[in-house]
Every structure is written in structure tokens, then in C-alpha cells.
């Protein structure tokens, strides 16, 4: 996939061009598909993240993407406090060339397990995932953030319906999620906008991938 120059409004290093956003989606979906064969029944979220990150690096090399770097679990420091405080740890983060040199510029991908019939997992997707983009912990001032849902039980429609219902309950009807064009390797994709604690509006892409352990 070729990336084309873009001149987004605002602070360029915090924004993504349409091609860059498409590259993130393509990379994540292809890596998740490749990683699935290595996920065993009962595998927890952190080990899945490690498997997916490794697969992303392999897919990146296969696609010949030299204009971005994939980072592991990324710690965000609280620069407002002169101590060891952390805002949080992003599961997967990327940086495109135009973001190099700016520690505050990155592409955040927060990962959560979800499943039909598992209200606890689907609730945590919002309360421990989406919420981190809203309260200023992740991607403050960024144009885009990404949520990656590891689907452990179908149907995916039950999952996306539960997630949308919780998002609207927590953030109002304006936060309603809408279906968007789905990548061939994803089960479903949704999009929505939410206001961060500082008043900035961030767009979140929700990607749901098949992570049922292979038979």
C-alpha cells in the first residue's frame, strides 16, 4: 500500500492521512488473522497482544512498509507531575515517519477480548478501553485512536450491539457507533466520535477480529 503526502489541519504529527489510517487497519487485520493460529483456548489478553504484535512486524516486512515503526506496550508518562506517575500503558502503538521525534505523536491501538454471551468482557471493552481515550490518558489531542476487539465467541453482531449500547449509555446518543466499510480480514468495523476531557473530539475506529482458537 502506497502512502501519499497529506497536509491535515491542526498539528500534523497528531493526525493521520486517509492512506495512513487504511494502512493501520490493513496491518492490524492481516496480523490478527496470522496470529490466530497461535492463540490457544484460555489465552489471556496480554499474551494475545504479544502474538499479534509479532505478527504485525512480520506482516510489515512482507508488505515492505518502511515508513512506520511498531512499538510494544508503550508507557505514557504524566508530564504534569514531577514523579514516576504513569497515565497508562497502550497495548500496541505505531509511529509514522512524520511522527518520529515527537513522543506525544503516535497511533494508539487498545486491545480487549470480547465475546457473545460475555457481558463482563464487552463492558470492559468500553470501561477499560474506550474510556482511556476519553479521559485524556491516551491520544490526547489526536485525530484518531483505534480499538481492537478480539472476538472469542460469535455472533459478532451481539458483541457490537453490546458495545454500542454501553458507549451510548456512558457517553450519550451522540457517541453512537456506526458500521463502516469492513476489511476482508475483520468480522466487523465501527466508527464514532467522542469528546476528550480537554474538549478535543477524537475519532475512534473499532476493529473486531476473529480470535476464536483454531481447531
Coordinates of N, CA and C in Angstrom, one line a residue:
X1 N 0.8 -1.2 0.0 CA 0.0 0.0 0.0 C 0.9 1.2 0.0
X2 N 0.7 2.1 -1.0 CA 1.5 3.3 -1.1 C 0.8 4.4 -0.3
X3 N 1.6 5.2 0.5 CA 1.1 6.3 1.2 C 1.4 7.6 0.4
X4 N 0.4 8.5 0.4 CA 0.6 9.7 -0.3 C 0.7 10.9 0.7
X5 N 1.4 11.9 0.3 CA 1.6 13.1 1.2 C 0.2 13.7 1.5
X6 N 0.1 14.2 2.7 CA -1.1 14.8 3.1 C -0.8 16.0 4.0
X7 N -1.7 17.0 4.0 CA -1.5 18.2 4.8 C -2.7 18.4 5.7
X8 N -2.9 17.6 6.8 CA -4.0 17.7 7.6 C -4.0 19.0 8.4
X9 N -5.2 19.5 8.8 CA -5.3 20.7 9.6 C -4.9 20.3 11.0
X10 N -4.5 21.3 11.8 CA -4.1 21.1 13.2 C -2.6 20.8 13.2
X11 N -2.2 20.1 14.2 CA -0.8 19.6 14.4 C -0.6 18.4 13.6
X12 N 0.2 18.5 12.5 CA 0.3 17.3 11.6 C 0.7 16.0 12.2
X13 N 1.7 16.1 13.2 CA 2.2 14.9 13.8 C 1.1 14.1 14.6
X14 N 0.0 14.7 14.9 CA -1.0 14.1 15.7 C -2.1 13.6 14.8
X15 N -2.0 13.8 13.5 CA -3.1 13.5 12.6 C -2.7 12.3 11.7
X16 N -3.6 11.7 11.0 CA -3.3 10.7 10.1 C -4.0 11.0 8.7
X17 N -3.3 10.7 7.6 CA -3.9 10.8 6.3 C -4.8 9.6 6.1
X18 N -5.7 9.7 5.1 CA -6.6 8.6 4.8 C -5.8 7.3 4.5
X19 N -4.7 7.5 3.8 CA -3.8 6.3 3.5 C -3.2 5.7 4.7
X20 N -2.8 6.6 5.6 CA -2.1 6.1 6.8 C -3.2 5.3 7.7
X21 N -4.3 5.8 7.8 CA -5.4 5.2 8.5 C -5.7 3.8 7.9
X22 N -5.8 3.8 6.6 CA -6.0 2.5 5.9 C -4.9 1.5 6.1
X23 N -3.7 2.0 6.2 CA -2.5 1.2 6.4 C -2.6 0.5 7.8
X24 N -3.0 1.3 8.8 CA -3.1 0.8 10.2 C -4.2 -0.4 10.2
X25 N -5.3 -0.1 9.6 CA -6.4 -1.1 9.6 C -5.9 -2.4 8.8
X26 N -5.3 -2.2 7.7 CA -4.8 -3.4 6.9 C -3.8 -4.2 7.7
X27 N -2.8 -3.5 8.3 CA -1.8 -4.1 9.1 C -2.3 -4.9 10.2
X28 N -3.3 -4.3 11.0 CA -3.8 -4.9 12.2 C -4.7 -6.1 11.8
X29 N -5.5 -6.0 10.8 CA -6.4 -7.1 10.4 C -5.6 -8.3 9.8
X30 N -4.6 -8.0 9.0 CA -3.8 -9.1 8.5 C -3.0 -9.8 9.6
X31 N -2.5 -9.0 10.5 CA -1.7 -9.6 11.6 C -2.6 -10.4 12.5
X32 N -3.8 -10.0 12.8 CA -4.7 -10.7 13.7 C -5.0 -12.1 13.0
X33 N -5.2 -12.1 11.7 CA -5.5 -13.3 11.0 C -4.3 -14.3 11.1
X34 N -3.1 -13.8 10.9 CA -1.9 -14.6 11.0 C -1.7 -15.1 12.4
X35 N -2.1 -14.3 13.4 CA -1.8 -14.6 14.8 C -2.7 -15.7 15.4
X36 N -3.9 -15.7 14.8 CA -5.0 -16.6 15.3 C -4.5 -18.0 15.5
X37 N -3.7 -18.6 14.6 CA -3.3 -20.0 14.7 C -2.5 -20.3 15.9
X38 N -1.9 -19.2 16.5 CA -1.0 -19.4 17.7 C -1.7 -19.1 19.0
X39 N -3.0 -18.7 18.9 CA -3.8 -18.5 20.1 C -4.5 -19.7 20.6
X40 N -4.2 -20.1 21.8 CA -4.8 -21.4 22.4 C -6.0 -21.1 23.2
X41 N -6.9 -22.0 23.4 CA -8.0 -21.8 24.3 C -7.6 -21.3 25.7
X42 N -8.2 -20.3 26.2 CA -7.9 -19.7 27.5 C -6.8 -18.7 27.5
X43 N -6.2 -18.4 26.3 CA -5.1 -17.4 26.3 C -5.6 -16.1 26.7
X44 N -4.9 -15.4 27.6 CA -5.3 -14.1 28.2 C -5.0 -13.0 27.2
X45 N -5.4 -11.8 27.6 CA -5.3 -10.6 26.7 C -3.8 -10.3 26.4
X46 N -3.0 -10.2 27.4 CA -1.6 -9.8 27.3 C -0.8 -10.7 26.3
X47 N -0.9 -12.1 26.5 CA -0.2 -12.9 25.6 C -0.8 -12.8 24.2
X48 N -2.1 -12.6 24.0 CA -2.6 -12.4 22.6 C -2.0 -11.1 22.0
X49 N -1.9 -10.1 22.8 CA -1.2 -8.8 22.3 C 0.2 -9.1 21.8
X50 N 0.9 -9.8 22.6 CA 2.3 -10.1 22.2 C 2.4 -10.9 20.9
X51 N 1.5 -11.9 20.7 CA 1.4 -12.7 19.5 C 1.0 -11.8 18.3
X52 N 0.0 -10.9 18.5 CA -0.4 -10.0 17.4 C 0.7 -9.0 17.1
X53 N 1.4 -8.5 18.1 CA 2.5 -7.5 17.7 C 3.6 -8.2 16.9
X54 N 3.9 -9.4 17.3 CA 4.9 -10.1 16.5 C 4.5 -10.3 15.1
X55 N 3.2 -10.7 14.9 CA 2.6 -10.9 13.6 C 2.6 -9.6 12.8
X56 N 2.3 -8.5 13.5 CA 2.3 -7.2 12.8 C 3.7 -6.9 12.2
X57 N 4.7 -7.2 13.0 CA 6.1 -6.9 12.5 C 6.4 -7.8 11.3
X58 N 5.9 -9.0 11.3 CA 6.1 -9.9 10.1 C 5.4 -9.4 8.9
X59 N 4.1 -9.0 9.1 CA 3.3 -8.5 8.0 C 3.9 -7.2 7.5
X60 N 4.4 -6.4 8.4 CA 5.0 -5.1 7.9 C 6.2 -5.4 7.0
X61 N 7.0 -6.4 7.4 CA 8.2 -6.7 6.5 C 7.7 -7.3 5.2
X62 N 6.7 -8.1 5.2 CA 6.1 -8.7 4.0 C 5.6 -7.7 3.0
X63 N 4.9 -6.6 3.6 CA 4.3 -5.6 2.8 C 5.4 -4.5 2.4
X64 N 6.6 -4.6 3.0 CA 7.6 -3.6 2.6 C 7.3 -2.3 3.2
X65 N 6.7 -2.2 4.3 CA 6.4 -0.9 4.9 C 7.6 -0.4 5.7
X66 N 8.3 0.6 5.1 CA 9.5 1.2 5.8 C 9.2 2.5 6.4
X67 N 8.0 3.0 6.3 CA 7.7 4.4 6.8 C 7.0 4.4 8.1
X68 N 7.0 3.3 8.8 CA 6.4 3.2 10.1 C 7.2 2.3 11.0
X69 N 7.1 2.5 12.3 CA 7.6 1.5 13.3 C 6.6 1.1 14.2
X70 N 6.7 -0.2 14.6 CA 5.7 -0.8 15.6 C 6.4 -0.9 16.9
X71 N 5.7 -0.4 17.9 CA 6.3 -0.4 19.3 C 5.5 -1.4 20.1
X72 N 6.2 -1.9 21.2 CA 5.5 -2.8 22.1 C 4.6 -2.0 23.0
X73 N 4.3 -2.6 24.2 CA 3.5 -1.9 25.1 C 4.1 -0.6 25.5
X74 N 3.4 0.5 25.3 CA 4.0 1.8 25.4 C 3.5 2.5 26.6
X75 N 4.5 3.0 27.5 CA 4.1 3.7 28.7 C 4.0 5.2 28.4
X76 N 2.9 5.7 28.9 CA 2.7 7.2 28.8 C 2.9 7.8 30.1
X77 N 3.9 8.7 30.2 CA 4.2 9.4 31.4 C 3.3 10.6 31.7
X78 N 3.1 10.9 32.9 CA 2.3 12.1 33.3 C 3.3 13.2 33.4
X79 N 3.4 14.0 32.4 CA 4.4 15.1 32.4 C 4.0 16.3 33.3
X80 N 2.7 16.3 33.8 CA 2.3 17.3 34.7 C 2.8 17.1 36.1
X81 N 3.2 15.9 36.4 CA 3.7 15.6 37.7 C 5.2 15.2 37.7
X82 N 5.9 15.8 38.6 CA 7.4 15.6 38.6 C 7.7 14.4 39.5
X83 N 7.1 13.2 39.1 CA 7.3 12.0 39.8 C 7.3 10.8 38.8
X84 N 7.1 9.6 39.3 CA 7.0 8.4 38.5 C 5.6 8.1 38.0
X85 N 4.7 9.0 38.0 CA 3.3 8.7 37.6 C 3.2 8.3 36.1
X86 N 2.4 7.4 35.9 CA 2.1 6.9 34.5 C 0.6 7.2 34.2
X87 N 0.4 7.6 33.0 CA -1.0 7.8 32.6 C -1.6 6.4 32.2
X88 N -0.8 5.5 31.7 CA -1.2 4.2 31.3 C -0.3 3.6 30.4
X89 N -0.6 2.4 30.0 CA 0.2 1.6 29.0 C -0.6 1.2 27.8
X90 N -0.3 1.7 26.7 CA -1.0 1.4 25.4 C -0.6 0.0 25.0
X91 N -1.5 -0.9 24.6 CA -1.2 -2.2 24.2 C -0.3 -2.3 23.0
X92 N -0.6 -1.6 21.9 CA 0.2 -1.5 20.7 C 0.2 -0.1 20.2
X93 N 1.4 0.4 19.8 CA 1.4 1.7 19.2 C 2.3 1.7 18.0
X94 N 2.0 2.6 17.1 CA 2.8 2.8 15.9 C 3.2 4.2 15.8
X95 N 4.3 4.5 15.0 CA 4.7 5.8 14.6 C 5.0 5.8 13.1
X96 N 4.4 6.8 12.4 CA 4.7 7.0 11.0 C 5.9 8.0 11.0
X97 N 6.5 8.1 9.8 CA 7.7 8.9 9.7 C 7.5 10.3 10.1
X98 N 6.4 10.9 9.8 CA 6.1 12.3 10.2 C 5.9 12.5 11.7
X99 N 5.9 11.3 12.5 CA 5.7 11.4 13.9 C 7.0 11.2 14.7
X100 N 8.0 10.7 13.9 CA 9.3 10.4 14.6 C 9.8 11.7 15.3
X101 N 10.4 11.5 16.4 CA 11.0 12.7 17.2 C 10.0 13.4 18.1
X102 N 8.7 13.0 18.0 CA 7.7 13.6 18.9 C 7.1 12.5 19.8
X103 N 7.5 12.4 21.0 CA 7.0 11.3 21.9 C 5.5 11.3 22.1
X104 N 4.9 12.5 21.9 CA 3.4 12.6 22.0 C 2.6 12.2 20.8
X105 N 3.4 12.0 19.7 CA 2.7 11.6 18.4 C 2.9 10.1 18.2
X106 N 1.8 9.4 18.1 CA 1.8 8.0 17.9 C 0.4 7.6 17.5
X107 N 0.2 6.3 17.0 CA -1.1 5.7 16.8 C -1.3 4.7 17.9
X108 N -2.3 4.9 18.6 CA -2.7 4.1 19.8 C -3.7 3.0 19.4
X109 N -3.4 1.7 19.7 CA -4.3 0.6 19.5 C -4.5 -0.1 20.8
X110 N -5.7 0.1 21.4 CA -6.0 -0.5 22.6 C -6.8 -1.8 22.3
X111 N -6.3 -2.9 23.0 CA -6.9 -4.2 22.6 C -7.7 -4.8 23.8
X112 N -8.8 -5.4 23.5 CA -9.6 -6.1 24.5 C -10.3 -7.3 23.9
X113 N -10.4 -8.3 24.8 CA -11.2 -9.5 24.4 C -12.7 -9.2 24.6
X114 N -13.5 -9.7 23.6 CA -14.9 -9.6 23.7 C -15.5 -10.9 23.2
X115 N -16.8 -11.1 23.6 CA -17.4 -12.4 23.2 C -18.9 -12.3 23.4
X116 N -19.6 -13.0 22.5 CA -21.1 -13.1 22.6 C -21.3 -13.9 23.9
X117 N -22.3 -13.4 24.7 CA -22.6 -14.0 25.9 C -21.7 -13.7 27.1
X118 N -20.8 -12.8 26.9 CA -19.8 -12.4 28.0 C -19.9 -11.0 28.2
X119 N -20.9 -10.6 29.0 CA -21.2 -9.2 29.3 C -20.1 -8.5 30.0
X120 N -19.3 -9.3 30.8 CA -18.2 -8.7 31.6 C -17.1 -8.2 30.6
X121 N -16.8 -9.0 29.6 CA -15.7 -8.7 28.6 C -16.2 -7.5 27.8
X122 N -17.4 -7.6 27.3 CA -17.9 -6.5 26.4 C -18.0 -5.2 27.2
X123 N -18.3 -5.2 28.5 CA -18.4 -4.0 29.3 C -17.0 -3.4 29.5
X124 N -16.0 -4.3 29.8 CA -14.6 -3.8 30.0 C -14.1 -3.2 28.7
X125 N -14.5 -3.7 27.5 CA -14.1 -3.1 26.3 C -14.3 -1.6 26.3
X126 N -15.4 -1.1 26.9 CA -15.7 0.3 27.0 C -15.1 0.9 28.2
X127 N -15.4 0.3 29.4 CA -15.0 1.0 30.6 C -13.5 1.0 30.9
X128 N -12.8 0.0 30.3 CA -11.3 -0.1 30.5 C -10.6 0.1 29.1
X129 N -11.3 0.3 28.1 CA -10.7 0.5 26.8 C -11.0 1.9 26.2
X130 N -12.2 2.0 25.7 CA -12.7 3.3 25.1 C -12.5 4.5 26.1
X131 N -12.7 4.2 27.4 CA -12.6 5.3 28.4 C -11.2 5.9 28.4
X132 N -10.2 5.2 28.1 CA -8.9 5.7 28.2 C -8.5 6.7 27.1
X133 N -9.3 6.7 26.0 CA -9.2 7.7 25.0 C -9.9 9.0 25.4
X134 N -10.9 8.8 26.2 CA -11.8 9.9 26.6 C -11.3 10.7 27.8
X135 N -10.7 10.0 28.7 CA -10.3 10.7 29.9 C -8.9 11.4 29.8
X136 N -8.3 11.3 28.6 CA -7.1 12.0 28.4 C -5.8 11.2 28.6
X137 N -6.0 9.9 29.0 CA -4.8 9.0 29.2 C -4.2 8.7 27.9
X138 N -4.9 8.4 26.9 CA -4.4 8.0 25.6 C -4.8 9.1 24.5
X139 N -3.8 9.3 23.6 CA -4.1 10.1 22.4 C -4.7 11.5 22.6
X140 N -4.2 12.2 23.6 CA -4.8 13.5 23.9 C -4.5 14.4 22.7
X141 N -5.6 15.0 22.1 CA -5.4 15.9 21.0 C -5.2 15.2 19.7
X142 N -5.2 13.9 19.6 CA -5.1 13.2 18.4 C -6.3 13.1 17.6
X143 N -6.2 13.0 16.3 CA -7.3 12.9 15.4 C -8.0 11.5 15.5
X144 N -7.2 10.4 15.6 CA -7.6 9.1 15.5 C -7.1 8.2 16.6
X145 N -7.9 7.3 17.1 CA -7.5 6.2 18.0 C -8.1 4.9 17.5
X146 N -7.6 3.8 17.9 CA -8.0 2.5 17.4 C -8.3 1.6 18.6
X147 N -9.4 0.9 18.5 CA -9.8 -0.2 19.4 C -9.8 -1.5 18.6
X148 N -9.1 -2.5 19.2 CA -9.1 -3.8 18.6 C -9.8 -4.8 19.5
X149 N -10.9 -5.4 19.0 CA -11.6 -6.4 19.8 C -11.3 -7.8 19.3
X150 N -10.8 -8.6 20.2 CA -10.5 -10.0 19.9 C -11.8 -10.8 20.2
X151 N -12.5 -11.2 19.2 CA -13.8 -11.9 19.3 C -13.5 -13.3 19.7
X152 N -14.0 -13.8 20.9 CA -13.8 -15.1 21.3 C -15.0 -16.0 21.2
X153 N -16.1 -15.4 20.9 CA -17.4 -16.2 20.7 C -18.3 -15.4 19.8
X154 N -18.9 -16.0 18.8 CA -19.8 -15.4 17.9 C -21.3 -15.6 18.4
X155 N -22.2 -14.8 17.8 CA -22.1 -13.9 16.6 C -21.5 -12.5 17.0
X156 N -20.8 -12.0 16.0 CA -20.2 -10.7 16.3 C -21.2 -9.6 16.5
X157 N -22.4 -9.7 15.8 CA -23.4 -8.7 16.0 C -23.8 -8.5 17.4
X158 N -23.9 -9.6 18.2 CA -24.2 -9.5 19.6 C -23.2 -8.7 20.3
X159 N -21.9 -8.8 20.0 CA -20.8 -8.1 20.6 C -20.9 -6.6 20.2
X160 N -21.0 -6.3 18.9 CA -21.0 -4.9 18.5 C -22.3 -4.2 19.1
X161 N -23.4 -4.9 19.2 CA -24.6 -4.3 19.7 C -24.4 -3.9 21.2
X162 N -23.8 -4.8 21.9 CA -23.5 -4.6 23.4 C -22.5 -3.5 23.6
X163 N -21.5 -3.4 22.7 CA -20.5 -2.3 22.8 C -21.2 -1.0 22.5
X164 N -21.9 -0.9 21.5 CA -22.6 0.3 21.1 C -23.6 0.8 22.2
X165 N -24.3 -0.1 22.8 CA -25.2 0.2 23.8 C -24.5 0.8 25.0
X166 N -23.4 0.2 25.4 CA -22.6 0.7 26.6 C -22.0 2.1 26.3
X167 N -21.5 2.2 25.1 CA -20.9 3.5 24.7 C -22.0 4.6 24.8
X168 N -23.1 4.4 24.3 CA -24.2 5.4 24.3 C -24.7 5.6 25.8
X169 N -24.7 4.6 26.6 CA -25.1 4.7 28.0 C -24.1 5.6 28.7
X170 N -22.8 5.4 28.4 CA -21.8 6.1 29.2 C -21.5 7.5 28.6
X171 N -21.7 7.7 27.3 CA -21.3 9.0 26.7 C -22.4 9.7 25.9
X172 N -23.6 9.2 25.9 CA -24.7 9.8 25.3 C -25.0 9.4 23.8
X173 N -26.1 9.7 23.3 CA -26.5 9.3 22.0 C -25.6 9.8 20.9
X174 N -24.9 10.9 21.1 CA -24.0 11.5 20.1 C -22.8 10.6 19.9
X175 N -22.6 9.7 20.9 CA -21.4 8.8 20.8 C -21.8 7.5 20.0
X176 N -23.0 7.4 19.5 CA -23.4 6.2 18.8 C -22.4 5.7 17.8
X177 N -22.2 4.4 17.7 CA -21.3 3.8 16.8 C -22.0 3.4 15.5
X178 N -21.3 3.6 14.4 CA -21.9 3.3 13.1 C -21.0 2.3 12.3
X179 N -21.6 1.4 11.6 CA -20.9 0.5 10.8 C -20.1 1.2 9.7
X180 N -18.9 0.8 9.4 CA -18.1 1.4 8.3 C -17.7 0.2 7.4
X181 N -17.1 0.6 6.2 CA -16.6 -0.5 5.3 C -15.7 -1.4 6.0
X182 N -15.9 -2.7 5.9 CA -15.2 -3.7 6.7 C -14.0 -4.2 5.9
X183 N -12.9 -4.3 6.5 CA -11.7 -5.0 5.9 C -12.0 -6.5 5.7
X184 N -11.6 -7.1 4.7 CA -11.9 -8.5 4.4 C -11.5 -9.5 5.5
X185 N -10.5 -9.1 6.3 CA -10.0 -10.0 7.4 C -10.6 -9.6 8.7
X186 N -11.5 -8.7 8.8 CA -12.2 -8.3 10.0 C -13.6 -8.9 10.0
X187 N -14.2 -9.1 11.2 CA -15.5 -9.6 11.4 C -16.5 -8.4 11.3
X188 N -16.1 -7.2 11.8 CA -16.9 -6.0 11.8 C -16.0 -4.8 12.1
X189 N -16.5 -3.7 11.6 CA -15.8 -2.4 11.9 C -16.8 -1.3 12.1
X190 N -16.6 -0.6 13.2 CA -17.5 0.5 13.6 C -16.7 1.8 13.7
X191 N -17.3 2.9 13.7 CA -16.7 4.2 13.9 C -17.5 5.1 14.7
X192 N -16.9 6.0 15.4 CA -17.6 7.0 16.2 C -16.7 8.1 16.7
X193 N -17.3 9.2 17.2 CA -16.5 10.3 17.7 C -16.9 10.6 19.1
X194 N -15.9 10.9 19.9 CA -16.1 11.2 21.3 C -15.3 12.4 21.7
X195 N -15.8 13.1 22.7 CA -15.1 14.3 23.2 C -14.2 13.9 24.3
X196 N -12.9 14.3 24.2 CA -11.9 14.0 25.3 C -12.1 15.0 26.4
X197 N -11.4 14.8 27.5 CA -11.6 15.6 28.7 C -11.2 17.1 28.5
X198 N -10.3 17.3 27.5 CA -9.8 18.6 27.2 C -10.7 19.3 26.2
X199 N -11.8 18.7 25.8 CA -12.8 19.3 24.8 C -12.5 18.9 23.4
X200 N -11.3 18.3 23.1 CA -11.0 17.9 21.7 C -11.8 16.7 21.3
X201 N -12.3 16.6 20.1 CA -13.0 15.5 19.6 C -12.1 14.5 18.9
X202 N -12.1 13.2 19.3 CA -11.3 12.2 18.7 C -12.2 11.2 18.0
X203 N -11.7 10.7 16.9 CA -12.5 9.7 16.2 C -11.9 8.3 16.5
X204 N -12.7 7.4 16.9 CA -12.3 6.1 17.2 C -12.7 5.0 16.2
X205 N -11.8 4.2 15.7 CA -12.1 3.2 14.8 C -12.1 1.9 15.6
X206 N -13.2 1.1 15.5 CA -13.3 -0.1 16.3 C -13.2 -1.3 15.3
X207 N -12.2 -2.1 15.5 CA -12.0 -3.3 14.6 C -12.2 -4.6 15.4
X208 N -13.1 -5.4 14.9 CA -13.3 -6.7 15.6 C -12.8 -7.8 14.7
X209 N -11.9 -8.6 15.3 CA -11.3 -9.7 14.5 C -11.6 -11.0 15.2
X210 N -11.5 -12.1 14.4 CA -11.8 -13.4 14.8 C -10.6 -13.9 15.6
X211 N -10.8 -14.2 16.9 CA -9.7 -14.7 17.7 C -10.1 -16.0 18.4
X212 N -11.1 -16.7 17.8 CA -11.5 -18.0 18.3 C -10.3 -18.9 18.1
X213 N -9.9 -19.6 19.1 CA -8.8 -20.6 18.9 C -9.0 -21.5 17.8
X214 N -8.0 -21.6 16.9 CA -8.2 -22.5 15.8 C -8.4 -24.0 16.2
X215 N -9.2 -24.7 15.5 CA -9.5 -26.1 15.8 C -8.3 -26.9 15.6

